[in-house]
Coordinates of C-alpha atoms and ligand atoms in Angstrom, one line a residue:
M1 CA 3.8 -11.4 -28.4
A2 CA 0.2 -12.2 -28.7
T3 CA 0.2 -15.9 -28.7
N4 CA -1.7 -15.9 -25.5
N5 CA -1.1 -19.8 -24.6
A6 CA -1.8 -20.8 -28.1
R7 CA -1.6 -24.6 -28.5
M8 CA 0.0 -25.6 -32.0
V9 CA 0.4 -29.1 -33.3
I10 CA 2.6 -30.4 -36.0
L11 CA 1.5 -33.6 -37.5
G12 CA 4.3 -35.5 -39.2
G13 CA 7.9 -36.1 -38.2
G14 CA 9.8 -36.2 -41.4
T15 CA 12.2 -33.5 -42.6
A16 CA 9.3 -30.9 -43.0
G17 CA 7.8 -31.8 -39.4
W18 CA 11.0 -31.5 -37.5
M19 CA 12.3 -28.5 -39.4
T20 CA 9.2 -26.6 -38.5
A21 CA 9.2 -27.7 -35.0
A22 CA 12.9 -26.7 -34.7
A23 CA 12.3 -23.2 -36.1
L24 CA 9.1 -22.5 -34.2
A25 CA 10.9 -23.5 -31.0
K26 CA 13.6 -21.3 -31.7
K27 CA 11.5 -18.4 -32.6
F28 CA 9.0 -18.6 -29.8
S29 CA 11.3 -20.0 -27.1
G30 CA 10.0 -19.0 -23.6
M31 CA 6.8 -17.6 -25.1
P32 CA 3.2 -18.9 -24.2
L33 CA 3.0 -21.3 -27.1
S34 CA 2.8 -25.0 -26.6
L35 CA 4.4 -27.0 -29.3
R36 CA 3.6 -30.7 -29.9
L37 CA 4.5 -33.0 -32.8
I38 CA 2.8 -36.2 -33.6
E39 CA 4.3 -38.7 -35.6
S40 CA 4.0 -42.5 -36.5
E41 CA 6.9 -44.8 -36.7
E42 CA 4.7 -47.3 -38.2
L43 CA 4.0 -45.1 -41.2
G44 CA 7.6 -43.8 -41.5
T45 CA 8.9 -40.9 -43.4
V46 CA 9.4 -40.7 -47.3
G47 CA 13.0 -41.5 -46.5
V48 CA 14.5 -39.4 -49.5
G49 CA 15.4 -35.8 -49.8
E50 CA 19.2 -35.7 -49.4
S51 CA 20.5 -32.9 -51.7
T52 CA 20.0 -29.3 -50.8
I53 CA 20.7 -25.8 -52.0
P54 CA 22.7 -23.1 -50.2
H55 CA 19.9 -21.7 -48.4
I56 CA 19.9 -24.7 -46.0
R57 CA 22.9 -23.0 -44.4
H58 CA 20.7 -19.8 -43.5
F59 CA 18.3 -22.2 -41.8
N60 CA 21.0 -24.0 -39.8
Q61 CA 22.5 -20.7 -38.9
F62 CA 19.0 -19.4 -37.7
L63 CA 18.9 -22.5 -35.6
G64 CA 22.4 -21.6 -34.3
I65 CA 23.6 -25.1 -35.2
D66 CA 27.4 -25.6 -35.3
E67 CA 28.3 -26.8 -38.7
A68 CA 30.9 -29.3 -37.9
D69 CA 28.6 -31.0 -35.5
F70 CA 25.6 -31.1 -38.0
V71 CA 28.2 -32.7 -40.8
R72 CA 29.0 -35.3 -38.3
A73 CA 25.5 -36.1 -37.2
T74 CA 23.8 -36.2 -40.4
K75 CA 26.9 -37.8 -42.4
A76 CA 26.8 -34.7 -44.6
T77 CA 29.2 -33.8 -47.5
F78 CA 29.5 -30.5 -49.1
K79 CA 27.8 -29.7 -52.4
L80 CA 29.0 -27.1 -54.6
G81 CA 26.4 -27.6 -57.4
I82 CA 24.8 -30.0 -59.9
Q83 CA 26.4 -31.7 -62.7
F84 CA 23.9 -32.1 -65.6
R85 CA 24.6 -34.9 -68.2
N86 CA 22.7 -35.5 -71.3
W87 CA 20.4 -32.7 -71.0
G88 CA 20.8 -30.4 -73.9
E89 CA 21.9 -33.3 -76.1
L90 CA 23.3 -36.8 -75.5
G91 CA 26.8 -36.6 -74.7
E92 CA 26.7 -32.9 -73.3
E93 CA 27.3 -31.8 -69.7
Y94 CA 27.2 -28.6 -67.8
I95 CA 27.4 -27.5 -64.2
H96 CA 25.1 -25.5 -62.2
P97 CA 27.3 -24.1 -59.8
F98 CA 26.5 -22.5 -56.5
G99 CA 27.4 -18.7 -56.4
S100 CA 28.3 -16.3 -59.2
V101 CA 29.7 -17.2 -62.6
G102 CA 32.5 -14.5 -63.5
F103 CA 32.4 -10.9 -62.3
D104 CA 30.3 -8.0 -63.3
I105 CA 32.5 -5.5 -65.2
N106 CA 31.9 -1.8 -64.8
G107 CA 28.3 -2.7 -63.8
V108 CA 27.6 -5.0 -66.8
E109 CA 26.6 -8.6 -65.7
F110 CA 29.3 -11.3 -66.8
Q111 CA 27.0 -13.1 -69.1
H112 CA 27.0 -10.2 -71.5
F113 CA 30.7 -10.3 -71.9
W114 CA 30.7 -14.2 -72.2
V115 CA 28.1 -13.8 -75.0
S116 CA 30.2 -11.3 -76.9
A117 CA 33.4 -13.5 -76.5
Y118 CA 31.5 -16.5 -77.4
Q119 CA 30.3 -14.8 -80.6
S120 CA 33.8 -14.0 -81.5
G121 CA 35.1 -17.5 -80.6
N122 CA 37.0 -16.6 -77.5
A123 CA 35.0 -18.0 -74.9
A124 CA 35.5 -21.3 -72.8
S125 CA 32.2 -23.1 -71.4
F126 CA 30.3 -20.6 -69.3
D127 CA 30.8 -22.7 -66.1
D128 CA 34.5 -22.5 -66.5
Y129 CA 34.2 -19.0 -65.1
S130 CA 32.8 -20.3 -61.9
V131 CA 34.9 -21.3 -58.9
A132 CA 32.3 -23.7 -57.6
A133 CA 32.4 -25.5 -61.1
A134 CA 36.0 -25.6 -61.5
A135 CA 36.3 -27.1 -57.9
I136 CA 33.7 -29.6 -58.9
K137 CA 35.8 -30.6 -61.9
K138 CA 38.7 -31.2 -59.9
N139 CA 36.8 -32.7 -56.8
R140 CA 38.0 -30.0 -54.6
F141 CA 36.6 -28.2 -51.7
A142 CA 37.3 -25.2 -49.3
Y143 CA 35.0 -22.9 -47.5
P144 CA 34.4 -19.7 -49.3
Q145 CA 35.1 -16.5 -47.4
S146 CA 32.0 -14.3 -47.4
D147 CA 33.8 -11.2 -46.5
D148 CA 36.1 -11.6 -49.6
T149 CA 34.9 -9.4 -52.5
G150 CA 37.1 -11.5 -54.9
W151 CA 37.0 -15.0 -56.2
R152 CA 37.1 -16.6 -52.5
G153 CA 33.7 -14.9 -51.7
S154 CA 32.3 -15.6 -55.0
Y155 CA 31.0 -19.2 -54.5
N156 CA 28.7 -21.0 -52.2
Y157 CA 27.9 -24.5 -51.0
A158 CA 25.2 -26.6 -49.5
F159 CA 25.0 -30.2 -48.2
H160 CA 24.1 -33.7 -49.0
F161 CA 22.9 -35.3 -46.0
D162 CA 21.1 -38.6 -44.6
A163 CA 17.5 -37.4 -44.3
A164 CA 16.7 -39.7 -41.5
L165 CA 19.7 -38.5 -39.5
Y166 CA 18.8 -34.9 -40.3
A167 CA 15.2 -35.4 -38.8
S168 CA 16.7 -36.9 -35.8
Y169 CA 19.0 -34.2 -35.3
L170 CA 16.4 -31.7 -35.5
R171 CA 14.2 -33.8 -33.3
R172 CA 16.9 -33.5 -30.6
Y173 CA 17.1 -30.0 -31.1
A174 CA 13.4 -29.3 -30.6
E175 CA 12.9 -31.6 -27.9
D176 CA 15.6 -29.8 -26.0
R177 CA 13.4 -26.6 -26.5
S178 CA 10.3 -27.9 -25.1
V179 CA 8.6 -29.5 -28.1
V180 CA 6.7 -32.4 -27.0
R181 CA 6.6 -35.4 -29.2
L182 CA 3.8 -37.9 -29.4
E183 CA 4.0 -41.3 -30.9
G184 CA 0.9 -42.6 -32.7
K185 CA -1.2 -42.7 -35.7
V186 CA -4.0 -40.2 -36.4
K187 CA -7.1 -41.9 -37.4
H188 CA -9.5 -39.2 -37.8
T189 CA -9.8 -35.4 -37.2
E190 CA -12.6 -33.3 -35.8
C191 CA -13.5 -30.0 -37.3
D192 CA -15.8 -27.1 -35.7
P193 CA -19.2 -27.3 -37.6
V194 CA -19.4 -23.6 -37.4
T195 CA -16.0 -22.4 -38.2
G196 CA -14.9 -25.4 -40.1
N197 CA -11.5 -25.3 -38.2
I198 CA -9.8 -28.4 -37.0
C199 CA -10.4 -28.9 -33.2
S200 CA -8.7 -32.1 -32.6
L201 CA -6.8 -35.2 -33.7
H202 CA -8.0 -38.5 -32.6
L203 CA -5.1 -41.0 -32.5
E204 CA -5.6 -44.8 -32.9
S205 CA -4.6 -45.3 -29.2
G206 CA -7.8 -43.4 -28.3
E207 CA -5.8 -40.3 -27.3
V208 CA -7.5 -36.9 -28.4
V209 CA -5.1 -34.1 -29.0
E210 CA -6.6 -30.6 -29.1
A211 CA -4.9 -27.4 -30.5
D212 CA -5.7 -24.0 -31.9
F213 CA -3.5 -24.3 -34.8
F214 CA -2.3 -27.3 -36.9
V215 CA 0.7 -27.8 -39.3
D216 CA 0.3 -30.5 -41.6
C217 CA 3.5 -32.3 -42.3
T218 CA 2.0 -35.6 -43.2
G219 CA 3.9 -35.8 -46.7
F220 CA 2.1 -37.1 -49.7
R221 CA -0.9 -38.2 -47.4
A222 CA -1.7 -34.5 -46.8
L223 CA -4.1 -35.8 -44.0
L224 CA -5.2 -32.4 -42.6
I225 CA -4.9 -29.9 -45.5
N226 CA -6.6 -32.2 -47.8
G227 CA -8.1 -34.9 -45.9
S228 CA -9.8 -32.7 -43.4
L229 CA -9.9 -29.4 -45.3
G230 CA -10.1 -30.2 -49.0
A231 CA -7.7 -27.9 -50.4
E232 CA -7.3 -28.9 -53.9
F233 CA -4.2 -29.9 -55.7
E234 CA -3.3 -28.2 -58.9
S235 CA -1.6 -30.7 -61.3
W236 CA 1.3 -29.5 -63.3
A237 CA 1.9 -33.0 -64.8
H238 CA 1.4 -31.7 -68.4
W239 CA 4.6 -29.8 -68.0
L240 CA 6.4 -31.9 -65.8
P241 CA 5.2 -35.7 -66.7
C242 CA 7.7 -37.5 -64.5
D243 CA 5.6 -39.2 -62.1
R244 CA 7.7 -42.0 -60.6
A245 CA 11.2 -42.7 -58.8
L246 CA 13.1 -45.7 -57.8
A247 CA 15.7 -45.2 -55.2
M248 CA 18.7 -47.4 -54.3
P249 CA 21.3 -46.6 -51.9
S250 CA 24.9 -48.0 -52.8
T251 CA 28.2 -48.4 -51.1
K252 CA 30.7 -45.4 -50.8
V253 CA 33.1 -45.2 -53.6
V254 CA 36.7 -43.9 -53.3
G255 CA 36.9 -40.1 -53.8
L256 CA 34.1 -37.9 -52.8
S257 CA 32.6 -35.7 -55.3
P258 CA 31.5 -32.3 -54.1
Y259 CA 28.3 -32.3 -56.3
T260 CA 25.1 -33.9 -57.1
R261 CA 24.9 -35.5 -60.7
A262 CA 21.9 -35.4 -62.7
T263 CA 22.1 -37.7 -65.7
A264 CA 19.1 -37.6 -68.3
H265 CA 17.8 -40.8 -69.8
S266 CA 15.2 -41.4 -72.3
A267 CA 12.3 -40.7 -70.2
G268 CA 13.5 -38.8 -67.2
W269 CA 16.8 -38.8 -65.3
C270 CA 18.8 -40.4 -62.6
W271 CA 20.4 -38.9 -59.5
Q272 CA 23.5 -39.5 -57.6
I273 CA 24.1 -38.0 -54.3
P274 CA 27.5 -38.9 -52.3
L275 CA 27.2 -39.0 -48.6
Q276 CA 30.0 -39.8 -46.0
H277 CA 28.9 -43.4 -45.8
R278 CA 26.9 -44.3 -48.9
V279 CA 25.7 -42.8 -52.2
G280 CA 22.1 -41.9 -52.8
N281 CA 20.9 -43.1 -56.2
G282 CA 17.6 -42.8 -58.0
C283 CA 15.8 -42.8 -61.1
V284 CA 12.9 -40.5 -61.9
Y285 CA 10.7 -41.4 -64.9
A286 CA 7.5 -40.7 -66.7
S287 CA 5.5 -43.8 -66.5
E288 CA 3.8 -43.0 -69.8
F289 CA 7.0 -43.1 -71.5
M290 CA 8.9 -45.9 -69.6
Q291 CA 8.2 -49.3 -68.1
D292 CA 9.1 -49.8 -64.4
D293 CA 11.6 -52.4 -65.2
L294 CA 13.6 -50.2 -67.7
A295 CA 13.7 -47.7 -65.2
Y296 CA 15.1 -50.1 -62.9
Q297 CA 17.8 -51.2 -65.3
H298 CA 18.8 -47.6 -65.8
L299 CA 19.1 -47.1 -62.0
L300 CA 21.3 -50.3 -61.7
S301 CA 23.4 -49.2 -64.5
Q302 CA 24.5 -46.0 -62.9
L303 CA 25.5 -47.5 -59.5
E304 CA 29.3 -47.2 -59.0
G305 CA 29.1 -49.2 -55.5
A306 CA 27.3 -52.2 -54.4
A307 CA 23.5 -52.0 -54.0
L308 CA 22.6 -51.8 -50.5
L309 CA 18.8 -53.1 -50.7
E310 CA 17.4 -56.0 -52.3
E311 CA 14.6 -54.1 -53.9
P312 CA 14.6 -50.4 -54.9
R313 CA 12.3 -47.9 -52.9
K314 CA 9.4 -47.0 -55.1
F315 CA 7.8 -43.4 -55.3
R316 CA 4.7 -42.3 -57.2
F317 CA 3.8 -38.6 -57.4
V318 CA 2.3 -35.8 -59.4
A319 CA 4.0 -32.3 -59.9
G320 CA 1.8 -29.6 -58.6
M321 CA 0.6 -27.7 -55.4
R322 CA -2.2 -26.8 -53.3
Q323 CA -2.9 -23.1 -54.0
Q324 CA -4.1 -22.9 -50.5
Q325 CA -1.3 -24.1 -48.4
W326 CA -2.8 -22.2 -45.3
R327 CA -6.5 -23.0 -45.1
K328 CA -8.7 -22.4 -42.1
N329 CA -6.5 -23.0 -39.0
C330 CA -4.0 -25.3 -40.7
V331 CA -0.7 -24.7 -42.8
A332 CA 0.8 -27.4 -45.1
I333 CA 4.5 -27.5 -45.1
G334 CA 6.5 -30.0 -47.0
L335 CA 5.2 -32.8 -49.4
S336 CA 1.5 -32.1 -48.1
G337 CA 1.7 -28.8 -49.7
G338 CA 3.1 -29.8 -53.1
F339 CA 5.7 -31.6 -55.1
L340 CA 8.4 -30.6 -57.5
E341 CA 10.7 -33.4 -58.6
P342 CA 14.2 -33.1 -57.2
L343 CA 16.1 -32.0 -60.3
E344 CA 17.2 -28.8 -58.6
S345 CA 17.0 -30.0 -55.0
T346 CA 14.4 -27.4 -54.2
S347 CA 11.9 -29.3 -52.1
I348 CA 13.6 -28.7 -48.7
Y349 CA 14.3 -25.2 -49.7
L350 CA 10.3 -24.8 -50.4
I351 CA 9.9 -26.2 -46.8
Q352 CA 12.0 -23.3 -45.6
V353 CA 9.9 -21.0 -47.7
G354 CA 6.9 -22.2 -45.9
I355 CA 8.5 -22.0 -42.4
K356 CA 9.8 -18.6 -43.0
A357 CA 6.4 -17.3 -44.0
L358 CA 4.8 -19.0 -41.0
L359 CA 7.5 -17.3 -38.6
D360 CA 6.7 -14.1 -40.1
L361 CA 2.9 -14.3 -40.1
F362 CA 1.9 -16.5 -37.3
S363 CA -0.3 -14.4 -34.9
P364 CA -3.4 -16.0 -33.5
R365 CA -5.0 -12.6 -32.8
A366 CA -4.5 -11.0 -36.1
D367 CA -6.7 -11.0 -39.1
Q368 CA -6.4 -14.7 -40.2
Q369 CA -7.7 -14.1 -43.7
L370 CA -5.1 -11.5 -44.2
L371 CA -2.2 -13.7 -43.1
Q372 CA -3.5 -16.7 -45.1
H373 CA -3.6 -14.7 -48.2
E374 CA -0.2 -13.4 -47.6
F375 CA 1.1 -16.8 -46.8
N376 CA -0.4 -18.5 -49.9
A377 CA 0.8 -15.7 -52.2
R378 CA 4.3 -16.0 -51.0
V379 CA 4.4 -19.8 -51.2
T380 CA 2.7 -19.9 -54.5
A381 CA 5.2 -17.4 -56.1
E382 CA 8.0 -19.5 -54.9
Y383 CA 6.6 -22.6 -56.2
V384 CA 5.9 -21.2 -59.6
R385 CA 9.3 -19.6 -60.0
I386 CA 10.9 -23.0 -59.2
R387 CA 8.4 -25.0 -61.4
D388 CA 9.2 -22.9 -64.4
F389 CA 12.9 -23.3 -63.7
I390 CA 12.6 -27.0 -63.7
I391 CA 10.4 -27.1 -66.8
M392 CA 12.9 -25.3 -68.5
H393 CA 15.5 -27.9 -68.3
Y394 CA 13.1 -30.2 -70.2
A395 CA 11.8 -27.7 -72.7
E396 CA 15.3 -26.3 -73.7
T397 CA 16.5 -29.6 -74.9
R398 CA 17.7 -30.6 -78.6
R399 CA 17.2 -34.4 -77.8
D400 CA 14.8 -36.0 -80.0
D401 CA 15.9 -39.5 -79.5
S402 CA 12.7 -40.6 -77.5
A403 CA 9.0 -39.7 -77.4
F404 CA 9.5 -38.3 -74.1
W405 CA 12.0 -35.7 -75.3
R406 CA 10.1 -35.1 -78.4
Y407 CA 7.0 -34.3 -76.0
C408 CA 9.2 -32.0 -74.0
Q409 CA 10.3 -30.1 -77.0
T410 CA 6.8 -29.4 -78.3
M411 CA 4.8 -29.0 -75.1
S412 CA 3.1 -25.8 -74.5
L413 CA 4.7 -23.9 -71.8
P414 CA 3.5 -21.5 -68.9
D415 CA 3.4 -17.9 -70.1
S416 CA 5.6 -16.9 -67.4
L417 CA 8.3 -19.2 -68.4
V418 CA 7.9 -18.2 -72.2
Q419 CA 8.4 -14.6 -71.2
R420 CA 11.4 -15.2 -69.0
Q421 CA 13.0 -17.5 -71.8
N422 CA 12.3 -15.0 -74.7
I423 CA 14.0 -12.1 -72.8
F424 CA 17.0 -14.4 -71.9
Q425 CA 17.3 -15.5 -75.7
Q426 CA 17.1 -12.1 -77.0
V427 CA 19.0 -9.9 -74.6
G428 CA 20.7 -12.2 -71.9
H429 CA 18.8 -10.5 -69.1
V430 CA 18.1 -12.6 -65.9
D431 CA 16.2 -11.1 -63.0
H432 CA 18.2 -10.7 -59.9
L433 CA 16.5 -13.6 -58.0
Q434 CA 17.8 -16.0 -60.3
Y435 CA 21.0 -14.2 -61.4
G436 CA 23.9 -16.7 -62.1
V437 CA 21.8 -19.7 -61.7
Y438 CA 19.5 -19.0 -64.6
A439 CA 22.3 -18.1 -67.0
A440 CA 24.4 -21.0 -66.1
V441 CA 21.3 -23.5 -66.9
C442 CA 20.1 -21.8 -70.0
I443 CA 23.7 -21.5 -71.5
G444 CA 24.6 -25.0 -70.3
Q445 CA 21.4 -26.5 -72.0
G446 CA 22.5 -24.6 -75.3
V447 CA 20.3 -21.4 -75.2
I448 CA 22.9 -18.5 -76.0
P449 CA 21.2 -15.2 -76.1
Q450 CA 21.3 -13.3 -79.5
H451 CA 22.3 -9.9 -78.1
F452 CA 24.1 -8.6 -75.3
D453 CA 24.3 -5.3 -73.3
P454 CA 25.2 -2.7 -75.7
R455 CA 27.7 -1.3 -73.3
V456 CA 30.0 -4.4 -74.0
G457 CA 30.3 -3.0 -77.4
G458 CA 32.6 -0.3 -76.0
Y459 CA 35.4 -2.9 -75.4
S460 CA 37.4 -4.4 -78.0
E461 CA 37.4 -8.1 -78.8
A462 CA 40.8 -8.5 -77.4
T463 CA 39.9 -6.8 -74.2
V464 CA 37.0 -8.9 -73.5
A465 CA 39.0 -12.1 -74.4
G466 CA 41.7 -10.9 -72.0
Y467 CA 39.2 -10.3 -69.1
L468 CA 37.9 -13.8 -69.7
A469 CA 41.4 -15.6 -69.8
R470 CA 42.4 -13.8 -66.6
M471 CA 39.2 -14.9 -64.6
R472 CA 39.8 -18.5 -65.8
N473 CA 43.5 -18.3 -64.7
E474 CA 42.8 -16.8 -61.3
I475 CA 40.0 -19.4 -60.6
A476 CA 42.4 -22.2 -61.6
Q477 CA 45.0 -20.9 -59.2
L478 CA 42.5 -20.6 -56.4
V479 CA 41.2 -24.1 -57.0
D480 CA 44.6 -25.5 -57.3
E481 CA 45.2 -24.3 -53.6
M482 CA 41.9 -26.3 -52.5
P483 CA 42.2 -29.8 -50.9
S484 CA 40.2 -32.6 -52.2
A485 CA 36.6 -32.7 -50.9
E486 CA 37.5 -36.1 -49.3
L487 CA 40.4 -34.7 -47.5
F488 CA 38.5 -31.6 -46.4
I489 CA 35.7 -33.4 -44.8
N490 CA 38.2 -35.9 -43.1
H491 CA 40.1 -33.1 -41.9
L492 CA 36.8 -31.4 -40.4
L493 CA 35.6 -34.6 -38.8
N494 CA 38.9 -35.5 -37.4
N495 CA 39.5 -32.1 -35.8
E496 CA 35.9 -32.4 -34.3
E497 CA 36.7 -35.8 -32.8
H498 CA 39.9 -34.5 -31.3
S499 CA 38.4 -31.2 -30.1
Ligands
LIG1 C1 12.1 -39.5 -54.9 C2 12.2 -38.2 -54.2 C3 13.5 -37.7 -54.1 C4 13.6 -36.4 -53.4 N1 14.8 -35.9 -53.5 C5 15.0 -34.5 -52.8 C6 16.2 -34.0 -52.7 O1 17.3 -34.4 -53.2 N2 16.2 -32.7 -52.2 C7 15.2 -32.3 -51.7 O2 15.2 -30.9 -51.2 N3 14.0 -32.9 -51.8 C8 13.9 -33.9 -52.2 N4 12.6 -34.7 -52.1 C9 11.7 -34.2 -51.3 C10 11.9 -34.6 -49.8 O3 11.9 -35.8 -49.6 C11 10.7 -33.8 -49.0 O4 10.5 -32.5 -49.3 C12 11.1 -34.0 -47.6 O5 11.7 -35.4 -47.3 C13 10.0 -33.7 -46.5 O6 9.0 -34.8 -46.5 P1 7.8 -34.5 -45.5 O7 8.4 -34.3 -44.2 O8 6.9 -33.5 -46.2 O9 7.2 -36.0 -45.7 P2 7.4 -37.3 -44.9 O10 8.9 -37.6 -44.9 O11 6.7 -38.5 -45.6 O12 6.9 -37.2 -43.4 C14 5.5 -37.5 -43.1 C15 5.3 -37.7 -41.7 O13 4.0 -37.6 -41.4 C16 3.7 -38.7 -40.6 N5 2.2 -39.1 -40.8 C17 1.6 -39.4 -42.0 N6 0.4 -39.6 -41.7 C18 0.1 -39.7 -40.3 C19 -1.0 -40.2 -39.5 N7 -2.0 -40.3 -39.8 N8 -0.7 -40.1 -38.2 C20 0.7 -39.7 -37.6 N9 1.7 -39.3 -38.3 C21 1.4 -39.4 -39.6 C22 4.6 -39.9 -41.1 O14 4.8 -40.9 -40.1 C23 5.8 -39.0 -41.2 O15 6.6 -38.8 -39.9 C24 12.7 -35.9 -52.7 C25 11.3 -36.5 -52.9 C26 11.1 -37.7 -53.5 C27 9.7 -38.4 -53.8

C-alpha cells in the first residue's frame, strides 16, 4: 500500500467520527497510517440518530462485530421497517418493510401482478405480501435465513440503537486497533498558503496537531470543510421545508415493536423508536408552518411512556448537502457533509456511503483531483437519490388539511423525481436499486400504476388472485411461527449472559 506513513486526523467523535475511525482502523490495520481522533466532551455530540436501515449490518459485518455483543452493548432492538401513519391521507397507514414484497413470477416483478389484482378487486394491501410487514403487524421477529430462496430469506432487518452507546462501542473497537483519541476543542486551523490544504489543528489547550489528511466529522459545525475550506452548502429547503426537531426520550412500554413509527402531523411528522431501555420520540416540523409550542404539544401527545427529560432537546437544520464533500485534503463525513431529515433513517447509511468511498479511494500518492471527483460524484448521487425518495413522501399526499400539506402538494419537484414518478405511475417500473422499497412507499401513499407489465395479461384473473392468496397464506404461517420481538431479544440477551 502506498500510504507511506500518512497521518490522518478525524475531527469529531460522534457516530460519524467513530464509524470512520473504526472502518479505517480495520482496513489499514498494520499499515503505515497513523490515525488520531479529536473530540470535545464539552461540545458533545448531536445525541440522536437511533434508527437505521439494513446496510448497517454490512458495516458491522465488515468490522467483524459479533451481533449479540453489539445488541447488548448498544441496547439495540431489531427493526423490520417503518410504519407510516397519516401520510397519504389522515387515518391511513402503510409499512415500508425491509426486504422484498411478494415474489417475481416467471421473471415479472411482483408489483405488476399486484396492480392487475388490485384493478380486478382481488388484492389486499401491498405490504400484506411482505414477511417483514406481516411480522411488524404482529410485533414478531425472527432472523431471516439468507440462504433460503423462499419467504425465510425474503426479508431483512436493521437496528434501533442508543447513538451514544454505539459511538462508545466503536470507540473501544477503534482504540483497540491503534486509533489514538485526543480530548480537546479545536480553536482554529492552519492552511498551507500555497496549496490551501489544511496543515494543522490548534486546540484550546495550546496543542497543535499536524496531519496530511483530515476527516471532518464535526457535525453541523462543519468546522473544516466549511469553516476552513469554504465548501458551499446547497439548500434543498424548498423541497424539504422541515427545519426543526424536538426530541424527548420516554420510558419503555410493554411489548417491543420491531419497527420505527413515523406519524405525519399538520406540518411535519413525529418519530417513535423503541430501544431496550427507553423509547426515542421526536417531532420534525417546518417552522414556517408550525410554532415551536405546538410542535412540543404534538411530541408530548405521542409519548406512550413517561417523559425522561424536563425539556425536549431542540435541533435546527436545513436539508441539503455540500457538493464538495472532499475538498483539498479533507473529507466531510456525517452531518458536516449534509443533512436529510430522518424520515427514512438514512443519515447513518449516508455516513457509510462516505466511509465506503473513502476506503475505496484513499491513496495519498494517487492523483487527488481524480479521487476527489469520484468521491464527490458517488456521494452526491446517493444524496440525490435519497433526497428524491424523501420528497416523494411529502409530494405524493392527498392531505390538504393544512397550509403545509397544500404547499407539499403543489411545490415544484426535482426533474429526477418527476421522471421516476411518471414512470412508476405509468408502468409500475422501479429501478433495481430501489426495488421493493420504492413500490411499497409509492403504493402506500396511494400512487397506483395505471398499467402493468403486458406479460401479466397472459394470466387469468383467477390465476393471479390465486397466486396472491397463496403468498399471503404462506407469509401468515411463517409469521405465526415467529416469537414476539420482545421474547426474541430477551432470549438473545439471556443466552449471551449465560454463554
Ligand atoms: C433530529 C435528528 C434525528 C435524527 N435521527 C436519525 C435517525 O433516526 N437515523 C439516522 O440514520 N440518522 C439520524 N439523524 C442523523 C444522525 O444523528 C447523524 O447522522 C449522526 O449522529 C452523525 O452525527 P455526526 O457524528 O456527524 O455529528 P455529531 O454527533 O454532532 O458529532 C460531532 C462531533 O464533533 C465534535 N466537534 C465539533 N466541533 C469540534 C471542535 N471545535 N473541536 C473538537 N471537537 C469538535 C463534537 O464534540 C462531536 O464529537 C438524526 C439527526 C437529527 C438532527
